[in-house]
PDB file of C-alpha atoms in Angstrom:
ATOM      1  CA  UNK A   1      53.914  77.578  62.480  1.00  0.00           C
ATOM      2  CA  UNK A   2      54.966  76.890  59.003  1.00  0.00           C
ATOM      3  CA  UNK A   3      57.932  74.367  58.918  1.00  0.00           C
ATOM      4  CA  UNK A   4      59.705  73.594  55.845  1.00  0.00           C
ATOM      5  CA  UNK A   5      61.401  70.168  55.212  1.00  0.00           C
ATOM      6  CA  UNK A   6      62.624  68.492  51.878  1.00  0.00           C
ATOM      7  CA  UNK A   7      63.276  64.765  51.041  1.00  0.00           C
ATOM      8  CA  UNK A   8      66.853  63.755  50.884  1.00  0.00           C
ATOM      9  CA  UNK A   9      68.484  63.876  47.669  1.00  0.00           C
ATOM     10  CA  UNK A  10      69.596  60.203  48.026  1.00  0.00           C
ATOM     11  CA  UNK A  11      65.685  59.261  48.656  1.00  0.00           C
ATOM     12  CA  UNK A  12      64.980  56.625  46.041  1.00  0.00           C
ATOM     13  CA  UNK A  13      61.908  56.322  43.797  1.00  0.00           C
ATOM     14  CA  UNK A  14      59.052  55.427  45.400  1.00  0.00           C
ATOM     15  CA  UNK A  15      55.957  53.562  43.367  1.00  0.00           C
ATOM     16  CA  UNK A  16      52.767  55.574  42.672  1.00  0.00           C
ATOM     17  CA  UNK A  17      49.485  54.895  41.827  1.00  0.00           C
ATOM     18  CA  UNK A  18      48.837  58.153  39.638  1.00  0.00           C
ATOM     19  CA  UNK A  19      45.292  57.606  39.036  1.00  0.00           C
ATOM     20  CA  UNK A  20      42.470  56.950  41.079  1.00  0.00           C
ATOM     21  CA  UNK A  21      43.136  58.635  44.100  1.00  0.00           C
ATOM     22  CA  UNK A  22      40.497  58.029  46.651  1.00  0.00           C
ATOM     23  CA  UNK A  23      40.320  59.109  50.595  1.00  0.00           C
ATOM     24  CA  UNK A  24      37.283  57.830  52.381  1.00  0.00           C
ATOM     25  CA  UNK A  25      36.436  61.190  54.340  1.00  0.00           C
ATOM     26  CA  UNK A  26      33.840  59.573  56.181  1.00  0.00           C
ATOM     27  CA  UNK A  27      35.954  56.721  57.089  1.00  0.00           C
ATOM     28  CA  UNK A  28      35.512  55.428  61.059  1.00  0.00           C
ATOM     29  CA  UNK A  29      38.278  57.518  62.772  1.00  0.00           C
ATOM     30  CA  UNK A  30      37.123  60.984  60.798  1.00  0.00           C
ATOM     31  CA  UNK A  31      33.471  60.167  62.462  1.00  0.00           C
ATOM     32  CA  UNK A  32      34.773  59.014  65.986  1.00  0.00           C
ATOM     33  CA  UNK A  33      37.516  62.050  65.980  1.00  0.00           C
ATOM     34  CA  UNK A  34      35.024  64.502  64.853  1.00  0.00           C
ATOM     35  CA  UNK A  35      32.110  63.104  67.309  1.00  0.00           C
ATOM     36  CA  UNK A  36      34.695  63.310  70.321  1.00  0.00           C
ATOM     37  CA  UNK A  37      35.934  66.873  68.945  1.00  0.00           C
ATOM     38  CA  UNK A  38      31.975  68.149  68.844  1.00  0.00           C
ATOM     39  CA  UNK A  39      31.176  66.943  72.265  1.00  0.00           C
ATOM     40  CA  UNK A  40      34.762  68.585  73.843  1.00  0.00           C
ATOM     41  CA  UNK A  41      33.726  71.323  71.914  1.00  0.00           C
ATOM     42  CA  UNK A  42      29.960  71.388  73.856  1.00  0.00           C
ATOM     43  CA  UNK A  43      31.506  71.436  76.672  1.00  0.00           C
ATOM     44  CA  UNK A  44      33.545  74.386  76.632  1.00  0.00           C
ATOM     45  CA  UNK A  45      31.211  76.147  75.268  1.00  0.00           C
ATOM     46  CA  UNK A  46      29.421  75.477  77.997  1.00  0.00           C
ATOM     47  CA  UNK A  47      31.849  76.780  80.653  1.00  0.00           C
ATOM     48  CA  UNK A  48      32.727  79.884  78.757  1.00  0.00           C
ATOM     49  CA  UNK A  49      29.613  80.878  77.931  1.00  0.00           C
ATOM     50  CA  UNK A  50      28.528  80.783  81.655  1.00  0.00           C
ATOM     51  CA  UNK A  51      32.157  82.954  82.248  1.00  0.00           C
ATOM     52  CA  UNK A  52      31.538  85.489  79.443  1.00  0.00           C
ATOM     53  CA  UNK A  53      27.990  85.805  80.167  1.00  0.00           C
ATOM     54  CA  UNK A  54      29.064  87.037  83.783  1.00  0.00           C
ATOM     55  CA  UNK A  55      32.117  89.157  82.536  1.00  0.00           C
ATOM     56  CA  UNK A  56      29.769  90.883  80.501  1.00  0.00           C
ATOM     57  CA  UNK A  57      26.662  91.565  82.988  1.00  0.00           C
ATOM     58  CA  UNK A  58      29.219  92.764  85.363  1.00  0.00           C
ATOM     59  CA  UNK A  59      30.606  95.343  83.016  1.00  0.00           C
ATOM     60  CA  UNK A  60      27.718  96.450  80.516  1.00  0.00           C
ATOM     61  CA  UNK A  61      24.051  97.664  81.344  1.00  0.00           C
ATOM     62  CA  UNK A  62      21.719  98.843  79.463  1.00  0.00           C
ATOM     63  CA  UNK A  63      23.141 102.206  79.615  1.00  0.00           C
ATOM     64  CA  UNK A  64      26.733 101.261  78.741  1.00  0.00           C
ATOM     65  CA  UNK A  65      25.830 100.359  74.968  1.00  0.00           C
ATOM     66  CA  UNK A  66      29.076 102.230  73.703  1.00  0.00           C
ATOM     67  CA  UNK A  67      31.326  99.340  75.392  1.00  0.00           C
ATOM     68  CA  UNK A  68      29.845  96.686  73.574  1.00  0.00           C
ATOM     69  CA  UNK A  69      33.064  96.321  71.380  1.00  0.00           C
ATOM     70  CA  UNK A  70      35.314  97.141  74.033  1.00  0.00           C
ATOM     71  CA  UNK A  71      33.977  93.654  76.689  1.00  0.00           C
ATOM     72  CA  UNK A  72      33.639  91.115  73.685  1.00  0.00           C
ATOM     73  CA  UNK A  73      37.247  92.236  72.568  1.00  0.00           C
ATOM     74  CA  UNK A  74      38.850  91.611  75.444  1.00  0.00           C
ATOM     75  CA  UNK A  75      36.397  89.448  77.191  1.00  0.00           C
ATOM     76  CA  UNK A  76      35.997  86.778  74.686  1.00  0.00           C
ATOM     77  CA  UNK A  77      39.153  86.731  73.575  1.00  0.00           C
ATOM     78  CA  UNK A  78      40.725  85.742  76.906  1.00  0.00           C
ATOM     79  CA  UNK A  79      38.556  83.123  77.393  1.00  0.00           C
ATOM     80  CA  UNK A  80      39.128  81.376  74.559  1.00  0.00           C
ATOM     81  CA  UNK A  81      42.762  82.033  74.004  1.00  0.00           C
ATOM     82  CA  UNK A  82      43.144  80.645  77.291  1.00  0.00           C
ATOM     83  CA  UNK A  83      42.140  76.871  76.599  1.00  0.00           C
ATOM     84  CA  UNK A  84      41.281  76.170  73.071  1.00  0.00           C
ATOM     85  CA  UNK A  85      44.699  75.956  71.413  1.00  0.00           C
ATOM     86  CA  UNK A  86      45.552  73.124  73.412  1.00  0.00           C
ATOM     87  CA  UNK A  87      42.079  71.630  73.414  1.00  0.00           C
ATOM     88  CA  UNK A  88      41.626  71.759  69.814  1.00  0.00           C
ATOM     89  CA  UNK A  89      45.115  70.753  69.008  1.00  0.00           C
ATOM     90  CA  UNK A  90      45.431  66.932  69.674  1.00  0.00           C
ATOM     91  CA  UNK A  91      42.114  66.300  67.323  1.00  0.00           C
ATOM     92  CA  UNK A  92      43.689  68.492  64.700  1.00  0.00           C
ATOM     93  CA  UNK A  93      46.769  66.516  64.888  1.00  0.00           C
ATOM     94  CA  UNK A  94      45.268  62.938  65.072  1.00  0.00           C
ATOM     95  CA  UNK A  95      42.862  63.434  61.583  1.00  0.00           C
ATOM     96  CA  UNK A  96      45.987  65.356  59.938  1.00  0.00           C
ATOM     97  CA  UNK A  97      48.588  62.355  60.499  1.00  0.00           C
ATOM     98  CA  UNK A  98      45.709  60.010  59.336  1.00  0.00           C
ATOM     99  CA  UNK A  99      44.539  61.862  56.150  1.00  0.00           C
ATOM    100  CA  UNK A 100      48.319  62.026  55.185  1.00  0.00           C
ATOM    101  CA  UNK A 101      49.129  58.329  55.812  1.00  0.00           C
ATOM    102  CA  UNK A 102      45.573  57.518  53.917  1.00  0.00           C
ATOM    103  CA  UNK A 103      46.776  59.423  51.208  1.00  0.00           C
ATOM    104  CA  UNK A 104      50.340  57.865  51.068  1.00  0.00           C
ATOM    105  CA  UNK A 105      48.644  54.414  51.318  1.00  0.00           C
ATOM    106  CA  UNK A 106      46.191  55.649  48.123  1.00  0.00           C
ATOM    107  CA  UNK A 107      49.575  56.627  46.274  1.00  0.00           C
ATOM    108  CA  UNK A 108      51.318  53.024  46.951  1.00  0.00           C
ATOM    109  CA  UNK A 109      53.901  54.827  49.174  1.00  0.00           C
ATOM    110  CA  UNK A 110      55.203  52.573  52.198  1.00  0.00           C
ATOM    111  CA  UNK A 111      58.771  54.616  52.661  1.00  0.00           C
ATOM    112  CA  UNK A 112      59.346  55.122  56.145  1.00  0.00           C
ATOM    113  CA  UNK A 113      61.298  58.531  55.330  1.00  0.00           C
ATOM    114  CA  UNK A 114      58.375  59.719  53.236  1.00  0.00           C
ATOM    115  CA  UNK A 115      55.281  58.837  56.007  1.00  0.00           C
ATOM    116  CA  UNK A 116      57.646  60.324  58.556  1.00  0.00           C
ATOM    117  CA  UNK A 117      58.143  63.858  56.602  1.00  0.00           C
ATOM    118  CA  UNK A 118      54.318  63.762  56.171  1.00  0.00           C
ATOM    119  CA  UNK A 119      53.633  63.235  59.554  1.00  0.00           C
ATOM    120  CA  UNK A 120      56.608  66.356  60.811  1.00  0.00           C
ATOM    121  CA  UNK A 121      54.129  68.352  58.132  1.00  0.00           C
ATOM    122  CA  UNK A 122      50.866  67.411  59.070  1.00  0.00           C
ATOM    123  CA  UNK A 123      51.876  68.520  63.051  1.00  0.00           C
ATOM    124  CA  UNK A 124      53.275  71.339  62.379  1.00  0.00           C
ATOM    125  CA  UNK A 125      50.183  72.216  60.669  1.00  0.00           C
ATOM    126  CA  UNK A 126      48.039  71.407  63.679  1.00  0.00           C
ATOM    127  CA  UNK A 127      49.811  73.195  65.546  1.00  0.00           C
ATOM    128  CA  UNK A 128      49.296  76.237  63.858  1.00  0.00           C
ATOM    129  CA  UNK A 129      46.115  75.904  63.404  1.00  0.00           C
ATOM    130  CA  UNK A 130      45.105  75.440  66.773  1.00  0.00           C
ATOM    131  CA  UNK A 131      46.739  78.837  67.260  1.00  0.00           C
ATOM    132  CA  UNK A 132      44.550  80.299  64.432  1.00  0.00           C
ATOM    133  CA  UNK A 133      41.549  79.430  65.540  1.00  0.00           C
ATOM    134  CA  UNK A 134      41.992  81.943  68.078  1.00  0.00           C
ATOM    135  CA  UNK A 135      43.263  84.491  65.625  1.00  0.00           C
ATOM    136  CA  UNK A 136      46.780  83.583  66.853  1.00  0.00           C
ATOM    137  CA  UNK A 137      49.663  82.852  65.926  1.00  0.00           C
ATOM    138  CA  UNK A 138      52.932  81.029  67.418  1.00  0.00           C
ATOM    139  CA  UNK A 139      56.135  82.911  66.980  1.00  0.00           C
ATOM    140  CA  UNK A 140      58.992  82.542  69.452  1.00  0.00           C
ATOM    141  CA  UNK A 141      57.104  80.031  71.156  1.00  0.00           C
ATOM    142  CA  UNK A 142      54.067  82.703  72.395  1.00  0.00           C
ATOM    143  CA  UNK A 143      50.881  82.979  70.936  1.00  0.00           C
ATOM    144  CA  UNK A 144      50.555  86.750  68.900  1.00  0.00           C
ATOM    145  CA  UNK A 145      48.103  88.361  67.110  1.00  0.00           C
ATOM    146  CA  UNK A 146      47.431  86.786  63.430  1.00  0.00           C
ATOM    147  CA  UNK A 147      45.737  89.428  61.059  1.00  0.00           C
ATOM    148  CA  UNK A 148      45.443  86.983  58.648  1.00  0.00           C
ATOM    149  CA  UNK A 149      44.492  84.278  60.738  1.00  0.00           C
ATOM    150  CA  UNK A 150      41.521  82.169  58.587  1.00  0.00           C
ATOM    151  CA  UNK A 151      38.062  80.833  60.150  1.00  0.00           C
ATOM    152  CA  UNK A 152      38.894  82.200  63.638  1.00  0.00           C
ATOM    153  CA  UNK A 153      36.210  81.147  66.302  1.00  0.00           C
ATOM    154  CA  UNK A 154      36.805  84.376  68.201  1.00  0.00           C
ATOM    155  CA  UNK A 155      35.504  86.532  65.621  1.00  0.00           C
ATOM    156  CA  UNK A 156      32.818  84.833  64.568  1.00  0.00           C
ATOM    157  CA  UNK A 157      31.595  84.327  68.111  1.00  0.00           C
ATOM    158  CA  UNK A 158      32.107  88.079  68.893  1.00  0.00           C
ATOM    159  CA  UNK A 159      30.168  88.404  65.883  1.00  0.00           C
ATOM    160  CA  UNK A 160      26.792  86.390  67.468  1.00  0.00           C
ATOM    161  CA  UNK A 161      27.550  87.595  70.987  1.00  0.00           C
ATOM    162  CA  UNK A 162      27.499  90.950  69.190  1.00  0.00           C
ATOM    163  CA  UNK A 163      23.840  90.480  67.846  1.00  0.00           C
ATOM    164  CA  UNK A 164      22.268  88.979  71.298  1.00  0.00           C
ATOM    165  CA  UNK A 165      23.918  92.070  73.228  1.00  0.00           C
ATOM    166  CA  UNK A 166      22.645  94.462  70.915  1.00  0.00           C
ATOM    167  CA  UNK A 167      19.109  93.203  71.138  1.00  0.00           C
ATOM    168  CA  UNK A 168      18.983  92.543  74.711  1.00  0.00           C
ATOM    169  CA  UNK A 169      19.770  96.166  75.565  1.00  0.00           C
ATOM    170  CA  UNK A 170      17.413  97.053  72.841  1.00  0.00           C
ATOM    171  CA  UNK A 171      15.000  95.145  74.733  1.00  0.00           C
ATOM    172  CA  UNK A 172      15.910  96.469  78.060  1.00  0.00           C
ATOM    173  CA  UNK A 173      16.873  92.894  79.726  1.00  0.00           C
ATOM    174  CA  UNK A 174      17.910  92.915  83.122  1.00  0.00           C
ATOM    175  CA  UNK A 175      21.565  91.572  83.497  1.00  0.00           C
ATOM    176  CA  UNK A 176      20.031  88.057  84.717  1.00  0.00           C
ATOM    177  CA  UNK A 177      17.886  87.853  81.597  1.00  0.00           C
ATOM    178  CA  UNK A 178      21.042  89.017  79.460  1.00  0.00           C
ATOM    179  CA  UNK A 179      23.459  86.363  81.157  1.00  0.00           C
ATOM    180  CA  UNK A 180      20.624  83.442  80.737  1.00  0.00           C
ATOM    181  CA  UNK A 181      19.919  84.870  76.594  1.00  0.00           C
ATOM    182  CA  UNK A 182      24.074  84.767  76.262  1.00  0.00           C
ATOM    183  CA  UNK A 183      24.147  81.132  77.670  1.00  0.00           C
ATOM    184  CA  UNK A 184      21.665  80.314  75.328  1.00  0.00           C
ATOM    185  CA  UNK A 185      23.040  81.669  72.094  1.00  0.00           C
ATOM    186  CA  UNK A 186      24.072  80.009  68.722  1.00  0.00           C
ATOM    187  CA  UNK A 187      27.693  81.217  69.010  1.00  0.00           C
ATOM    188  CA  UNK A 188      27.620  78.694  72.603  1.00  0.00           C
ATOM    189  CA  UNK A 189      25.193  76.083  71.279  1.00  0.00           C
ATOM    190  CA  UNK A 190      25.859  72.039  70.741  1.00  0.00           C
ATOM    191  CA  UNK A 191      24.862  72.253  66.836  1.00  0.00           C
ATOM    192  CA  UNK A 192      27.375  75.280  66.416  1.00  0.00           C
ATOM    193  CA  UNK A 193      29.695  73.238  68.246  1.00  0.00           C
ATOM    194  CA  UNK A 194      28.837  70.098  66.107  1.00  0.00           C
ATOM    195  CA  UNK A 195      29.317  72.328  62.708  1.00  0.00           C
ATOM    196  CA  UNK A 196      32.731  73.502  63.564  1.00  0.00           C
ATOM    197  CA  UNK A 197      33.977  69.927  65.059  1.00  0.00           C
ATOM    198  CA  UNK A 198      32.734  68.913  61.246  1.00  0.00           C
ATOM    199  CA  UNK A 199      34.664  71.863  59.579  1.00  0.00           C
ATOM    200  CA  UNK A 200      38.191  72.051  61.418  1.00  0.00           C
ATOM    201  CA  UNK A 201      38.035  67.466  61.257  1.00  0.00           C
ATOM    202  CA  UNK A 202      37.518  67.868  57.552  1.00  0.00           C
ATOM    203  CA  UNK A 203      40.195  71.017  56.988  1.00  0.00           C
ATOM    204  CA  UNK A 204      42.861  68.802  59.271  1.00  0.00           C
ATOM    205  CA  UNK A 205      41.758  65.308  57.220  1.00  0.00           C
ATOM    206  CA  UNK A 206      42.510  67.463  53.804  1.00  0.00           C
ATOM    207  CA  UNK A 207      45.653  69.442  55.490  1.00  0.00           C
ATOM    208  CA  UNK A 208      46.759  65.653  55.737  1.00  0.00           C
ATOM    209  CA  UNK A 209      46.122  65.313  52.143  1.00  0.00           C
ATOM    210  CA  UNK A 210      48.407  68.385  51.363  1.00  0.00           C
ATOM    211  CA  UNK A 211      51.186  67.505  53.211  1.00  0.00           C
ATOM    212  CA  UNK A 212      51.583  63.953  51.945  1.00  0.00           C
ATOM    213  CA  UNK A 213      51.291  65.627  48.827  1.00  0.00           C
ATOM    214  CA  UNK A 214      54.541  67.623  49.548  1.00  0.00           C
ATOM    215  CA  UNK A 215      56.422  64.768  51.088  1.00  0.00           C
ATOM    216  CA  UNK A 216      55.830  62.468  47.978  1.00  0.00           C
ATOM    217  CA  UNK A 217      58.900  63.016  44.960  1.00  0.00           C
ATOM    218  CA  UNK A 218      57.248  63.702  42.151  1.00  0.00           C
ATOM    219  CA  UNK A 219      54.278  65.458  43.268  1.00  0.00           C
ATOM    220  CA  UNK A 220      54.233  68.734  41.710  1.00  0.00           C
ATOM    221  CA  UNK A 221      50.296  70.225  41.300  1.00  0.00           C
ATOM    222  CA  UNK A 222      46.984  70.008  42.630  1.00  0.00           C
ATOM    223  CA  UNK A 223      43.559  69.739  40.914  1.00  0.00           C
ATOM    224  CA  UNK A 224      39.899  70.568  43.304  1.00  0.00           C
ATOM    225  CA  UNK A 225      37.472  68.007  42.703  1.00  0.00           C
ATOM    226  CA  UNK A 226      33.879  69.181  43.424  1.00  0.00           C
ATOM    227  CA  UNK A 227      31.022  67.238  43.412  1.00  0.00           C
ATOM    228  CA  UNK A 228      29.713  67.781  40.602  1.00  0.00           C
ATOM    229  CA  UNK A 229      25.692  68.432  41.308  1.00  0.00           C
ATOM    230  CA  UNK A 230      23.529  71.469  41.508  1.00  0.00           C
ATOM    231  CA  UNK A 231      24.588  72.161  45.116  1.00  0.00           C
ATOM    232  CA  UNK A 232      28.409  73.080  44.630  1.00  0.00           C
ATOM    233  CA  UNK A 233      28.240  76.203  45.919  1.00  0.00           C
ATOM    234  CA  UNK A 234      30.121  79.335  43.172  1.00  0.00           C
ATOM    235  CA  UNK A 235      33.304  79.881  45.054  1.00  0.00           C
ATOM    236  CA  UNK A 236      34.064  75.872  44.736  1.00  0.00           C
ATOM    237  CA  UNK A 237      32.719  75.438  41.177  1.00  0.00           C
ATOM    238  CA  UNK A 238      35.503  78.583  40.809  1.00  0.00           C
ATOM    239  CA  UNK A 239      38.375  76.148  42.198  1.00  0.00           C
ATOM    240  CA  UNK A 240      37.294  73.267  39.985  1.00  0.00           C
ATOM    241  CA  UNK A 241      37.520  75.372  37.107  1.00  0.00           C
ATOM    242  CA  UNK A 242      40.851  76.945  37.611  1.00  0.00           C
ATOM    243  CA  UNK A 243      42.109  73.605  37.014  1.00  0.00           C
ATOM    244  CA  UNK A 244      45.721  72.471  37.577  1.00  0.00           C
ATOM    245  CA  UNK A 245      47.800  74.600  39.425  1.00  0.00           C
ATOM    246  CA  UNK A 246      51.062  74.390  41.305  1.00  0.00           C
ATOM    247  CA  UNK A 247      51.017  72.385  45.024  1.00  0.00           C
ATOM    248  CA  UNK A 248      51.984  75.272  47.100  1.00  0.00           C
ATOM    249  CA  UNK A 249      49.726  77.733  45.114  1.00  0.00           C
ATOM    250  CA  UNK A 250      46.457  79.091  46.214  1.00  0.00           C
ATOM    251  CA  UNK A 251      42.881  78.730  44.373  1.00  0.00           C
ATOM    252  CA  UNK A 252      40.751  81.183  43.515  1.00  0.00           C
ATOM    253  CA  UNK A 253      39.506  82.725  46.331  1.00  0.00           C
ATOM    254  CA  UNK A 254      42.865  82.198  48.553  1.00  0.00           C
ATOM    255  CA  UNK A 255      42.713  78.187  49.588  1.00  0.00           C
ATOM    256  CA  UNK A 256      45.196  76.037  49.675  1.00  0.00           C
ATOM    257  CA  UNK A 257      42.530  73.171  49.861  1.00  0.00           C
ATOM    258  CA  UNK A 258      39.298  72.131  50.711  1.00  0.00           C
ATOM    259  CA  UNK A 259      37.061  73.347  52.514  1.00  0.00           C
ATOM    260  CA  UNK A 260      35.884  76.437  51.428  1.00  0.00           C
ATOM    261  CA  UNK A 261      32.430  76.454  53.645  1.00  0.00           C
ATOM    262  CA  UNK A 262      31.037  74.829  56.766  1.00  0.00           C
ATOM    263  CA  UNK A 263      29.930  71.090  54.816  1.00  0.00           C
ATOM    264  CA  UNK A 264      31.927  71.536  52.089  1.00  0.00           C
ATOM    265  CA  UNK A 265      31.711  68.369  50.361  1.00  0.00           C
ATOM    266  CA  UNK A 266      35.022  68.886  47.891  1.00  0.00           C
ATOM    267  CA  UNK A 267      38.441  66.824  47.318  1.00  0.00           C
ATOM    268  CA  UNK A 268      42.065  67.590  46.050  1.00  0.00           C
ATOM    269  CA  UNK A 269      43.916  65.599  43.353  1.00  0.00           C
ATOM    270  CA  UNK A 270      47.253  65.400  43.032  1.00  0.00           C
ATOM    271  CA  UNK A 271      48.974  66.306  39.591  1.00  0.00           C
ATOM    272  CA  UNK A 272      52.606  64.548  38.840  1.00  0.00           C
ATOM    273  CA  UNK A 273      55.448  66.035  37.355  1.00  0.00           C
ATOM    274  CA  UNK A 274      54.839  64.456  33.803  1.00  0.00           C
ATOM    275  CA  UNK A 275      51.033  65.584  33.860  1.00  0.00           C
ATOM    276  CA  UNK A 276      52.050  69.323  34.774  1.00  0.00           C
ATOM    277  CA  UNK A 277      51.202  72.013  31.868  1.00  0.00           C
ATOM    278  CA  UNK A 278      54.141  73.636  30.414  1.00  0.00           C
TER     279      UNK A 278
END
């Protein structure tokens, strides 16, 4: 969902702290959000790996190797399109809102018609991203296929449910050893679940960031902030580099914002109207 809303024209100036923009994104509620997300997150896995893992028995053998595509298309899919939207969506939501109004507070904004645009923003974009990462997306209130949905969980777990198949009818598993090795996978595991709790709390705390960016008068760039040590990985050093460019404009390598990996460890800066390039 992508919602577009502007400040009123009779909005007043608003103070701002231009320089020195810091979010904690480690603060208390990122931790106990993303802790809570990571253990929801084990625990579906849990049930869906135990429903996929029968799905699939029931359907391929090791003779049936040409329908691997055809069950973890529409097998894991389902599963997941079926629950994780609305699972996923109320932690999105909760570190969105509080990166935005962390961000407002960092810029000295208090207006109440400001924190509320941020906060319309930072839903909307929860919203849709709960969508995405199940490749979906919401039009006409029903979820539809997204081909350019981002970081979608459904591919990449097709992707390791792909590579235990594959091996177990290479190894000629019986359907009980193939169910137990799909329950036991990465792509249903507590530290995958931990990594992506960590990745989608840190995209929705910086989403936050972005959209009290766009509620704020004034606001008209964006600069990436890596870290600044040997480990910035090439695609973020990339984004540094490009320095400031417009607010709704993408960096190199299509992001809006961080992150641009699992542990990404990069901010965004805003850039005012007066410090904008001509």
């Amino acid at each position: 969902m992508n919602i577009r809303l502007t400040i009123s024209k009779t909005c007043p100036p608003v103070p701002l702290t231009k320089r020195g923009i810091k979010v904690n994104r480690e603060r208390k509620i990122v931790k106990k959000t993303r802790a809570k997300f990571a253990k929801t997150l084990a625990k579906f896995f849990k049930k869906v790996s135990k429903e996929i893992a029968s799905d699939i028995t029931a359907l391929l053998t090791k003779n049936q190797a040409s329908l691997i595509e055809t069950v973890l298309g529409s097998i894991s899919d389902a599963q997941f399109i079926k629950d994780l939207p609305e699972l996923a969506e109320p932690y999105l939501s909760a570190l969105a809102v509080d990166g935005g109004e962390e961000t407002l507070e960092a810029l000295g904004i208090t207006q109440e018609e400001v924190i509320a645009l941020m906060r319309t923003r930072a839903q909307a974009w929860s919203y849709g991203r709960a969508a995405e990462m199940v490749g979906r997306q919401w039009v006409d209130g029903r979820l539809v296929d997204n081909p350019s949905a981002e970081w979608a969980i459904t591919e990449s777990t097709r992707d390791l449910l792909r590579d235990t198949v594959t091996e177990a009818l290479k190894e000629g598993l019986s359907p009980a050893e193939l169910a137990g090795r799909i329950e036991e996978s990465y792509a249903f595991s507590s530290s995958r679940a931990t990594m992506v709790a960590r990745t989608e709390m840190a995209m929705a705390d910086m989403a936050g960031s972005m959209e009290a960016f766009r509620a704020t008068p004034g606001v008209q760039g964006k600069r990436w902030l890596t870290a600044g040590d040997d480990l910035v990985s090439d695609e973020c050093q990339a984004c540094e580099d490009a320095g400031t460019i417009p607010l709704d404009s993408a960096f190199p390598g299509g992001a809006d914002a961080p992150p641009n990996h699992p542990n990404c460890r990069c901010a965004i800066e805003p850039v005012f109207d007066d410090e904008m390039e001509s």
